[in-house]
CSV table of C-alpha atoms in Angstrom, one decimal:
chain,number,residue,atom,x,y,z
A,13,MET,CA,33.1,93.1,55.3
A,14,LYS,CA,30.4,95.5,54.0
A,15,GLY,CA,30.1,98.9,55.6
A,16,GLU,CA,26.5,98.2,56.9
A,17,LYS,CA,27.7,95.1,58.7
A,18,LEU,CA,30.6,97.0,60.3
A,19,TYR,CA,28.3,99.7,61.6
A,20,GLU,CA,26.0,97.1,63.1
A,21,LEU,CA,28.9,95.6,65.0
A,22,LEU,CA,30.0,98.9,66.2
A,23,ASP,CA,26.6,99.7,67.6
A,24,LEU,CA,26.8,96.6,69.7
A,25,LEU,CA,29.9,98.0,71.5
A,26,ASP,CA,29.4,99.6,75.0
A,27,ASP,CA,30.3,103.3,74.7
A,28,ASN,CA,31.9,103.1,78.2
A,29,LEU,CA,34.1,100.3,77.2
A,30,VAL,CA,35.3,102.2,74.1
A,31,MET,CA,36.1,105.2,76.2
A,32,GLU,CA,38.0,103.1,78.8
A,33,SER,CA,39.9,101.4,76.1
A,34,ALA,CA,40.9,104.8,74.6
A,35,GLU,CA,42.0,106.0,78.1
A,36,VAL,CA,44.1,102.8,78.6
A,37,LYS,CA,45.9,103.4,75.3
A,38,ARG,CA,46.6,107.0,76.2
A,39,GLY,CA,48.0,105.9,79.5
A,40,VAL,CA,50.2,103.2,77.8
A,41,TRP,CA,51.5,105.8,75.4
A,42,ARG,CA,52.2,108.3,78.1
A,43,ARG,CA,54.3,105.7,80.0
A,44,ARG,CA,56.1,104.7,76.8
A,45,LEU,CA,56.8,108.4,76.0
A,46,ALA,CA,58.0,109.0,79.5
A,47,ILE,CA,60.4,106.0,79.3
A,48,VAL,CA,61.7,107.2,75.9
A,49,ALA,CA,62.1,110.7,77.3
A,50,ALA,CA,64.0,109.4,80.4
A,51,ILE,CA,66.3,107.4,78.1
A,52,VAL,CA,67.0,110.4,75.9
A,53,ALA,CA,67.6,112.6,78.9
A,54,ALA,CA,70.0,110.1,80.4
A,55,ALA,CA,71.9,109.8,77.1
A,56,VAL,CA,72.2,113.6,76.8
A,57,LEU,CA,73.4,113.8,80.4
A,58,VAL,CA,76.0,111.1,79.8
A,59,TRP,CA,77.2,112.9,76.6
A,60,PHE,CA,77.3,116.2,78.4
A,61,VAL,CA,79.4,114.9,81.4
A,62,THR,CA,81.7,112.7,79.4
A,63,THR,CA,82.5,115.3,76.7
A,64,GLU,CA,82.8,118.2,79.1
A,65,PRO,CA,86.6,117.7,79.5
A,66,VAL,CA,87.1,117.7,75.7
A,67,ARG,CA,84.8,120.7,75.1
A,68,HIS,CA,86.2,122.8,77.9
A,69,PRO,CA,89.7,121.5,78.8
A,70,ARG,CA,91.2,123.1,81.9
A,71,GLN,CA,94.5,124.9,81.7
A,72,ASP,CA,95.8,124.1,85.2
A,73,VAL,CA,97.5,120.8,86.4
A,74,GLY,CA,94.6,119.9,88.7
A,75,GLY,CA,94.9,118.3,92.1
A,76,GLU,CA,96.9,115.2,91.5
A,77,ALA,CA,100.0,114.5,93.6
A,78,GLY,CA,103.3,115.5,92.1
A,79,VAL,CA,107.0,115.1,92.9
A,80,LEU,CA,109.6,117.7,93.9
A,81,GLN,CA,113.0,117.3,92.3
A,82,ASP,CA,115.8,119.9,92.5
A,83,GLY,CA,113.3,122.7,93.2
A,84,ALA,CA,111.0,121.8,90.2
A,85,TYR,CA,107.6,120.3,90.6
A,86,TYR,CA,106.6,117.4,88.3
A,87,VAL,CA,103.0,116.3,88.0
A,88,PHE,CA,100.8,114.2,85.8
A,89,ALA,CA,97.8,116.4,84.9
A,90,GLY,CA,94.4,114.9,84.3
A,91,SER,CA,92.6,112.3,86.4
A,92,GLY,CA,90.6,111.1,83.4
A,93,PHE,CA,87.4,111.0,85.4
A,94,PRO,CA,85.1,114.0,84.6
A,95,GLY,CA,83.1,115.5,87.4
A,96,PRO,CA,81.2,118.7,88.2
A,97,ASP,CA,84.4,120.4,89.6
A,98,GLU,CA,87.1,118.3,88.0
A,99,ALA,CA,86.2,118.0,84.4
A,100,ARG,CA,89.4,117.2,82.5
A,101,VAL,CA,91.1,114.9,80.1
A,102,PRO,CA,94.5,113.4,80.8
A,103,GLN,CA,97.0,116.0,79.5
A,104,GLY,CA,100.4,114.5,80.3
A,105,ILE,CA,103.4,115.2,82.6
A,106,PHE,CA,104.2,118.9,83.4
A,107,ARG,CA,107.1,120.6,85.1
A,108,TYR,CA,106.5,123.7,87.1
A,109,VAL,CA,109.2,126.0,88.4
A,110,PRO,CA,108.2,128.8,90.8
A,111,GLY,CA,108.4,132.2,89.1
A,112,GLU,CA,108.9,130.6,85.7
A,113,GLY,CA,105.6,128.8,85.1
A,114,LYS,CA,104.9,125.3,83.7
A,115,GLU,CA,105.7,123.4,80.6
A,116,GLN,CA,104.5,120.1,79.2
A,117,LEU,CA,107.2,117.5,79.0
A,118,VAL,CA,105.2,114.4,77.9
A,119,SER,CA,101.9,114.5,76.0
A,120,TYR,CA,99.2,111.9,76.8
A,121,GLN,CA,98.5,111.8,73.1
A,122,ALA,CA,102.0,110.7,72.4
A,123,HIS,CA,102.3,108.2,75.3
A,124,ARG,CA,99.0,107.0,76.8
A,125,MET,CA,99.6,106.7,80.6
A,126,ASP,CA,97.5,105.0,83.2
A,127,VAL,CA,95.2,107.3,85.2
A,128,LEU,CA,94.6,104.7,87.9
A,129,PHE,CA,98.0,103.4,88.8
A,130,SER,CA,101.5,104.9,89.2
A,131,CYS,CA,103.0,105.2,85.8
A,132,TRP,CA,105.8,107.7,86.1
A,133,GLY,CA,108.6,108.9,88.3
A,134,VAL,CA,111.7,111.2,88.3
A,135,ASN,CA,115.2,111.4,89.6
A,136,THR,CA,118.0,113.9,89.2
A,137,HIS,CA,118.7,113.1,85.6
A,138,GLY,CA,115.6,111.6,84.0
A,139,LEU,CA,111.8,111.5,83.8
A,140,TYR,CA,110.4,107.9,83.4
A,141,TYR,CA,107.0,106.9,82.2
A,142,VAL,CA,105.2,103.8,81.0
A,143,ASP,CA,103.2,103.8,77.8
A,144,ILE,CA,100.3,101.4,78.5
A,145,ASP,CA,99.5,100.9,74.8
A,146,THR,CA,102.9,99.4,74.1
A,147,ASN,CA,103.9,98.3,77.7
A,148,ALA,CA,107.1,100.2,77.2
A,149,LEU,CA,109.2,102.2,79.7
A,150,TRP,CA,110.6,105.5,78.4
A,151,ARG,CA,113.1,107.9,79.8
A,152,GLN,CA,113.3,111.6,79.0
A,153,ASP,CA,116.6,113.5,79.8
A,154,LEU,CA,115.8,116.4,82.0
A,155,THR,CA,118.4,118.6,80.4
A,156,THR,CA,118.1,117.9,76.7
A,157,GLY,CA,114.5,116.5,76.6
A,158,GLU,CA,115.7,113.5,74.5
A,159,GLU,CA,113.5,110.5,74.7
A,160,THR,CA,115.0,106.9,75.1
A,161,LEU,CA,113.1,103.6,75.0
A,162,LEU,CA,114.5,101.7,78.0
A,163,TYR,CA,112.4,98.5,78.2
A,164,THR,CA,109.5,96.8,76.5
A,165,ALA,CA,107.6,94.1,78.4
A,166,PRO,CA,107.7,90.7,76.6
A,167,GLY,CA,104.3,89.6,75.3
A,168,PRO,CA,102.8,86.1,75.2
A,169,GLU,CA,104.0,83.7,72.5
A,170,GLU,CA,100.5,82.4,71.8
A,171,PRO,CA,97.6,84.6,70.7
A,172,GLU,CA,95.1,85.7,73.3
A,173,ALA,CA,92.3,83.2,73.8
A,174,GLU,CA,88.7,84.3,73.1
A,175,LEU,CA,85.7,83.4,75.1
A,176,GLY,CA,82.9,81.6,73.4
A,177,VAL,CA,79.2,81.4,74.1
A,178,GLY,CA,79.7,77.9,75.5
A,179,ASP,CA,82.3,79.1,77.9
A,180,LEU,CA,79.9,81.8,79.3
A,181,TRP,CA,77.1,79.2,79.5
A,182,ASN,CA,79.2,76.8,81.5
A,183,TYR,CA,80.2,79.6,83.8
A,184,PHE,CA,76.7,80.8,84.6
A,185,ALA,CA,74.9,77.5,84.3
A,186,HIS,CA,77.4,75.1,85.8
A,187,GLY,CA,79.8,77.3,87.8
A,188,GLU,CA,82.8,76.3,85.7
A,189,GLU,CA,85.8,78.6,86.0
A,190,LEU,CA,86.5,80.8,83.0
A,191,GLU,CA,90.0,80.3,81.5
A,192,LEU,CA,90.8,84.0,80.9
A,193,THR,CA,94.0,85.4,79.4
A,194,TYR,CA,95.0,89.0,79.7
A,195,ASP,CA,97.3,91.4,77.9
A,196,VAL,CA,100.6,91.6,79.7
A,197,ALA,CA,100.9,94.8,81.8
A,198,LEU,CA,103.8,96.9,83.1
A,199,PHE,CA,103.4,99.0,86.3
A,200,LEU,CA,106.0,101.5,87.6
A,201,ASN,CA,106.8,100.9,91.3
A,202,GLN,CA,109.8,103.1,92.1
A,203,VAL,CA,112.4,105.4,90.5
A,204,GLY,CA,115.7,105.5,92.3
A,205,GLU,CA,118.8,107.3,91.4
A,206,ASP,CA,120.4,104.2,89.8
A,207,THR,CA,117.5,101.8,89.4
A,208,VAL,CA,113.9,101.7,88.2
A,209,THR,CA,111.6,99.0,89.7
A,210,LEU,CA,108.6,97.7,87.8
A,211,THR,CA,105.9,95.0,88.1
A,212,TYR,CA,105.4,92.7,85.2
A,213,ARG,CA,102.0,91.0,85.1
A,214,TYR,CA,101.7,87.7,83.1
A,215,PRO,CA,98.8,86.9,80.8
A,216,ASP,CA,97.0,84.9,83.6
A,217,GLY,CA,96.3,88.2,85.3
A,218,LYS,CA,97.6,87.0,88.6
A,219,THR,CA,101.3,86.1,88.4
A,220,THR,CA,103.7,89.0,88.6
A,221,ASP,CA,107.4,89.5,88.7
A,222,THR,CA,109.5,92.4,90.1
A,223,VAL,CA,111.7,93.8,87.4
A,224,VAL,CA,114.7,96.0,88.3
A,225,LEU,CA,116.4,98.0,85.5
A,226,ASP,CA,119.4,100.2,85.3
A,227,SER,CA,117.9,103.8,85.3
A,228,ARG,CA,120.4,105.1,82.6
A,229,THR,CA,120.7,102.2,80.2
A,230,GLY,CA,117.6,100.1,80.8
A,231,ALA,CA,119.7,97.0,81.4
A,232,LEU,CA,117.9,94.2,83.2
A,233,LEU,CA,119.4,93.8,86.6
A,234,SER,CA,117.0,91.3,88.1
A,235,GLN,CA,113.6,89.7,87.7
A,236,THR,CA,112.1,87.8,90.6
A,237,ALA,CA,108.6,86.4,91.3
A,238,GLN,CA,106.6,88.3,93.8
A,239,ARG,CA,105.3,86.5,96.9
A,240,GLU,CA,101.7,85.2,96.8
A,241,ASN,CA,100.8,86.2,100.3
A,242,GLY,CA,101.7,89.9,100.2
A,243,TYR,CA,103.3,92.7,98.2
A,244,PRO,CA,106.4,94.9,98.3
A,245,LEU,CA,106.6,98.7,98.8
A,246,TRP,CA,109.7,100.7,98.0
A,247,LEU,CA,111.0,103.5,100.1
A,248,GLY,CA,114.1,104.8,98.3
A,249,GLU,CA,116.4,101.8,98.2
A,250,ARG,CA,114.5,100.1,101.0
A,251,CYS,CA,112.0,97.3,100.2
A,252,ILE,CA,109.3,96.8,102.7
A,253,GLU,CA,107.2,93.6,102.5
A,254,VAL,CA,103.6,93.6,103.4
A,255,VAL,CA,103.1,90.0,104.4
A,256,TYR,CA,99.7,88.2,105.1
A,257,VAL,CA,99.9,85.7,107.9
A,258,ASP,CA,97.1,83.1,108.5
A,259,HIS,CA,95.2,83.3,111.8
A,260,PRO,CA,95.6,80.3,114.1
A,261,GLU,CA,93.1,77.5,113.5
A,262,GLY,CA,89.9,78.1,115.3
A,263,PHE,CA,90.3,81.8,115.7
A,264,THR,CA,86.9,83.4,115.1
A,265,TYR,CA,85.2,86.8,115.3
A,266,PRO,CA,82.0,88.3,114.0
A,267,GLY,CA,82.2,88.2,110.2
A,268,TRP,CA,85.2,85.8,110.0
A,269,GLU,CA,83.4,83.5,107.5
A,270,GLU,CA,83.0,86.4,105.1
A,271,ASP,CA,86.7,87.2,105.4
A,272,VAL,CA,87.5,83.6,104.6
A,273,GLU,CA,85.4,83.8,101.4
A,274,LEU,CA,87.1,87.1,100.5
A,275,ASN,CA,90.6,85.7,101.2
A,276,GLN,CA,91.0,88.3,104.0
A,277,TYR,CA,91.2,85.9,106.9
A,278,HIS,CA,94.7,86.8,108.0
A,279,TRP,CA,96.7,89.4,110.0
A,280,THR,CA,99.4,91.7,108.4
A,281,ASP,CA,103.1,91.8,109.2
A,282,LEU,CA,105.5,94.4,107.9
A,283,GLN,CA,109.0,93.1,107.2
A,284,GLU,CA,112.4,94.3,105.9
A,285,ASP,CA,115.0,91.7,104.9
A,286,GLY,CA,112.8,89.0,106.6
A,287,ARG,CA,112.7,90.9,109.9
A,288,SER,CA,109.4,92.2,111.3
A,289,LEU,CA,109.3,95.9,111.9
A,290,LEU,CA,106.3,95.8,114.3
A,291,PRO,CA,106.5,96.0,118.1
A,292,PRO,CA,106.1,92.6,119.7
A,293,GLY,CA,102.5,91.4,120.1
A,294,THR,CA,101.2,93.8,117.4
A,295,MET,CA,100.0,93.4,113.8
A,296,GLY,CA,99.5,95.8,110.9
A,297,ALA,CA,96.3,97.8,111.4
A,298,GLY,CA,94.1,96.8,108.4
A,299,GLU,CA,94.1,99.5,105.8
A,300,GLN,CA,96.3,101.7,108.0
A,301,ALA,CA,99.1,99.0,108.0
A,302,ALA,CA,101.1,100.7,105.2
A,303,ILE,CA,100.3,104.3,104.1
A,304,GLU,CA,102.7,105.9,101.6
A,305,ILE,CA,103.3,109.6,102.0
A,306,PRO,CA,105.9,111.8,100.2
A,307,GLY,CA,109.2,111.2,101.9
A,308,GLY,CA,108.1,108.3,104.1
A,309,LEU,CA,106.0,105.3,104.9
A,310,LEU,CA,103.6,105.2,107.8
A,311,ILE,CA,103.0,101.8,109.4
A,312,GLY,CA,99.9,101.6,111.6
A,313,TYR,CA,99.9,98.8,114.2
A,314,ALA,CA,97.5,97.5,116.8
A,315,PRO,CA,97.6,94.7,119.5
A,316,LYS,CA,96.8,91.3,118.3
A,317,ASN,CA,93.5,89.6,119.3
A,318,ARG,CA,91.9,92.8,120.5
A,319,PHE,CA,88.1,92.8,120.9
A,320,ASP,CA,85.5,95.3,122.1
A,321,GLU,CA,82.7,94.5,124.6
A,322,ALA,CA,80.5,93.2,121.8
A,323,GLY,CA,83.1,90.8,120.6
A,324,ASN,CA,84.1,92.7,117.5
A,325,TYR,CA,87.6,92.3,116.2
A,326,LEU,CA,89.4,95.6,116.5
A,327,ARG,CA,92.0,96.5,113.9
A,328,ASP,CA,92.2,100.3,114.2
A,329,ALA,CA,95.7,101.7,114.6
A,330,THR,CA,96.8,102.4,118.2
A,331,GLY,CA,100.2,103.5,117.2
A,332,TYR,CA,102.3,104.5,114.2
A,333,LEU,CA,105.9,104.0,113.0
A,334,LEU,CA,107.4,106.4,110.4
A,335,LEU,CA,109.9,104.8,108.1
A,336,THR,CA,112.3,107.1,106.1
A,337,PRO,CA,114.4,106.3,103.0
A,338,ALA,CA,117.6,107.0,105.0
A,339,GLY,CA,116.8,104.1,107.3
A,340,ARG,CA,115.8,106.1,110.3
A,341,ASP,CA,112.5,105.0,111.9
A,342,TYR,CA,110.5,106.9,114.4
A,343,ILE,CA,107.7,106.1,116.8
A,344,LEU,CA,104.8,108.7,116.5
A,345,PRO,CA,102.4,109.8,119.2
A,346,GLU,CA,99.5,107.3,119.8
A,347,PRO,CA,96.1,108.7,119.0
A,348,GLU,CA,93.9,109.5,122.0
A,349,ASP,CA,91.0,107.8,120.3
A,350,PRO,CA,92.1,105.2,117.8
A,351,GLU,CA,88.6,105.1,116.1
A,352,ASP,CA,88.7,108.9,115.6
A,353,SER,CA,92.3,110.0,115.2
A,354,THR,CA,92.5,113.8,114.7
A,355,ARG,CA,95.8,113.7,112.9
A,356,ASP,CA,96.4,113.2,109.2
A,357,TYR,CA,100.1,112.8,108.4
A,358,LEU,CA,101.0,114.3,105.0
A,359,ALA,CA,104.7,114.5,104.1
A,360,VAL,CA,108.2,114.3,105.4
A,361,ALA,CA,111.0,116.7,104.4
A,362,ASP,CA,114.2,118.1,105.9
A,363,GLY,CA,113.7,116.4,109.2
A,364,TRP,CA,110.1,117.5,109.7
A,365,LEU,CA,106.9,115.6,109.5
A,366,TYR,CA,103.9,117.7,108.4
A,367,PHE,CA,100.4,116.9,109.4
A,368,THR,CA,96.9,118.4,109.8
A,369,ASN,CA,95.1,118.4,113.1
A,370,ARG,CA,91.3,118.4,113.3
A,371,THR,CA,89.4,120.2,116.1
A,372,TRP,CA,85.8,121.2,116.7
A,373,ALA,CA,84.8,124.8,117.0
A,374,ALA,CA,81.6,125.9,118.7
A,375,LEU,CA,79.1,128.0,116.7
A,376,ASP,CA,76.8,130.7,117.9
A,377,ASN,CA,73.7,128.6,117.1
A,378,GLY,CA,74.9,125.9,119.5
A,379,GLY,CA,76.3,123.7,116.8
A,380,ARG,CA,79.9,123.1,115.9
A,381,ARG,CA,82.1,122.8,112.9
A,382,GLN,CA,85.4,121.0,112.1
A,383,GLU,CA,88.5,123.0,111.6
A,384,TRP,CA,91.9,122.0,110.2
A,385,SER,CA,95.4,123.5,111.0
A,386,LEU,CA,98.8,122.6,109.5
A,387,TRP,CA,101.5,121.5,111.9
A,388,ALA,CA,105.1,120.2,111.7
A,389,ARG,CA,106.8,117.7,114.1
A,390,GLN,CA,110.6,117.7,114.4
A,391,LEU,CA,111.5,114.0,114.1
A,392,GLU,CA,114.6,114.0,116.3
A,393,THR,CA,113.3,116.1,119.2
A,394,GLY,CA,109.5,115.6,118.9
A,395,GLU,CA,108.9,119.3,119.0
A,396,GLU,CA,105.6,120.4,117.3
A,397,VAL,CA,105.0,123.8,115.8
A,398,LEU,CA,102.0,125.4,114.2
A,399,VAL,CA,102.6,126.3,110.5
A,400,GLN,CA,99.2,127.7,109.5
A,401,ASN,CA,95.7,127.9,110.9
A,402,GLU,CA,92.4,127.2,109.0
A,403,CYS,CA,94.1,125.3,106.1
A,404,GLY,CA,91.3,122.8,105.4
A,405,PRO,CA,91.8,119.2,104.5
A,406,LEU,CA,94.6,119.0,101.9
A,407,ARG,CA,97.4,117.0,100.2
A,408,LEU,CA,100.9,118.4,100.7
A,409,ILE,CA,104.1,118.0,98.7
A,410,THR,CA,107.2,119.7,100.1
A,411,ASP,CA,111.0,119.7,100.0
A,412,GLY,CA,111.4,122.0,103.0
A,413,THR,CA,111.6,125.1,100.8
A,414,TRP,CA,108.6,124.9,98.5
A,415,CYS,CA,105.1,123.6,99.3
A,416,TYR,CA,102.4,122.4,97.0
A,417,LEU,CA,99.0,122.2,98.6
A,418,SER,CA,96.0,120.5,96.9
A,419,ASP,CA,92.4,120.3,97.9
A,420,GLY,CA,92.0,117.4,95.4
A,421,ASN,CA,90.8,119.7,92.7
A,422,THR,CA,93.5,122.4,92.3
A,423,THR,CA,97.1,122.9,93.4
A,424,ASP,CA,98.7,126.1,94.8
A,425,CYS,CA,102.4,126.8,95.2
A,426,TYR,CA,103.7,128.3,98.5
A,427,ARG,CA,107.1,129.2,99.9
A,428,LEU,CA,107.7,127.6,103.3
A,429,GLU,CA,108.9,130.3,105.8
A,430,HIS,CA,111.2,129.5,108.8
A,431,ASP,CA,112.0,131.3,112.0
A,432,GLY,CA,115.4,132.1,113.4
A,433,GLN,CA,115.8,128.6,114.7
A,434,GLY,CA,115.0,127.0,111.4
A,435,ARG,CA,111.5,125.9,112.4
A,436,PRO,CA,108.7,126.1,109.8
A,437,CYS,CA,106.4,129.0,110.8
A,438,GLY,CA,104.2,129.9,107.9
A,439,LEU,CA,103.4,129.8,104.2
A,440,THR,CA,103.7,132.5,101.6
A,441,LEU,CA,101.5,132.1,98.5
A,442,VAL,CA,103.5,132.1,95.3
A,443,GLU,CA,100.9,131.2,92.7
A,444,GLU,CA,97.3,129.9,92.9
A,445,THR,CA,95.9,127.1,90.7
A,446,ILE,CA,99.2,126.4,88.9
C-alpha cells in the first residue's frame, strides 16, 4: 500500500475512537503488568518463607514434645514447617542434660525422619528412630553411641504401578476408582524396655500390620493384622483398642447423612483385652475419646444418645478416666460445663497429674482476659495444689524432678520444687530456650 493511500485511510478514522483504543490498550497492559507483579511478589514471598529456615537456622530445639529418660531430655528438633516465629529445618534428635547443655545424637541429614508422625523413642539403653527413606528402624546405644540397623520393612515384589492419562480420564469423567499403589511405610508406635512396636503399611495404602520386635536384637516377635474398625494405642506394655461400633439401624441426628458418607456414623468404645473400659451407658467422647499425654492416657466419655433441646447429638466429654502404664486407672473430676472445660491435663509423673486451669480476670476498662495457672492433683488422695500462677497455655514434660515447659515455639527447663510433705509447690528456672 502506497503512503498516500494509507494517509487517506487514517484521515477517515475518528480521533475519539483512536484515543479510546489507546486508553483500552493502556488499561489492558496495566492489568497484565499488575498480574505479573502479583505473581512475582508471590514467588518472592514463597521463596523468602521457605528458605528462611535454611538461611537463618535456629540454634535451640524448638517447641516439640520430648521424652525424659534417666534425667536426660530427648527431643526431635525441627518441625519442618517454616513460619514467622518458628522458622526451622529438621535438625535431628538431641539430648539435653540440665547443667551440661545439649548434644545432637542423630542428624536429620544422615537419617531422614518424619516430621508429621511419631518416628523415634527411647528406653534405658537405646534410642530408636525410623529412617523414612529406607523404611528402616535403627537403634543407637545410649552409652557408646554405636548405631545398629534393627529392622527393614519388606517392600513389594512387583514394581510400583504408574497412573496413565486414561486412568485419570476414567476417574474424572466416569467416576472409576483409581488403582493406586503406595510405597510401603513404617511408623514407630511405642518403645518399651524389651520391645519396640511399629505399624507396617502395605502398598495398597490401607492395610496395616502391627509389628513387635525385640528392642535389643531386632528379632521379629509377632506380626498381626490391625482391625479395620479402629486402632490401637500403647501405654507402656498396655494395648488400648479404640473400637468403632455401628449405631443401631434407624438412629438419626442432624448431619447423620454426612457422617455416613465420611464413614463416621459410629460410636467409640475403648477396650483392653476385649473388655470395655467405659462406664456402663457411655461412649467415647468424639475427639476426646483418647488423648495421649506423657505418662498416661486420658479417656473422655459421655452418655449415649444424648441430645440438646434443638436435637443436636452431643458428644462432648462429661467425664474422664486416666489410664497409667502401671495399670492403675483413676476417675477425674467432671467438668462443670462440658462444652467449655477449664482444665487441660498435661502430664503424669510420680503419682501426680499436672494440668492448667483457665479463669477469667476482670480488666479496668470493663473487659476481661483469660489467665492460666499450673496445678497438680495427687492421684490417690485427690488433693490439688497450685504449682505456679500466670503460666500461660503450655505443653509440659516432667519426671517429677525436672520440668520442660513449651509454648509451642520454644522450650524452657525448670526444676520442680516440693514442700516438706512432698507436694509440688513451684518451679525454678534452670535454662531458657534450650
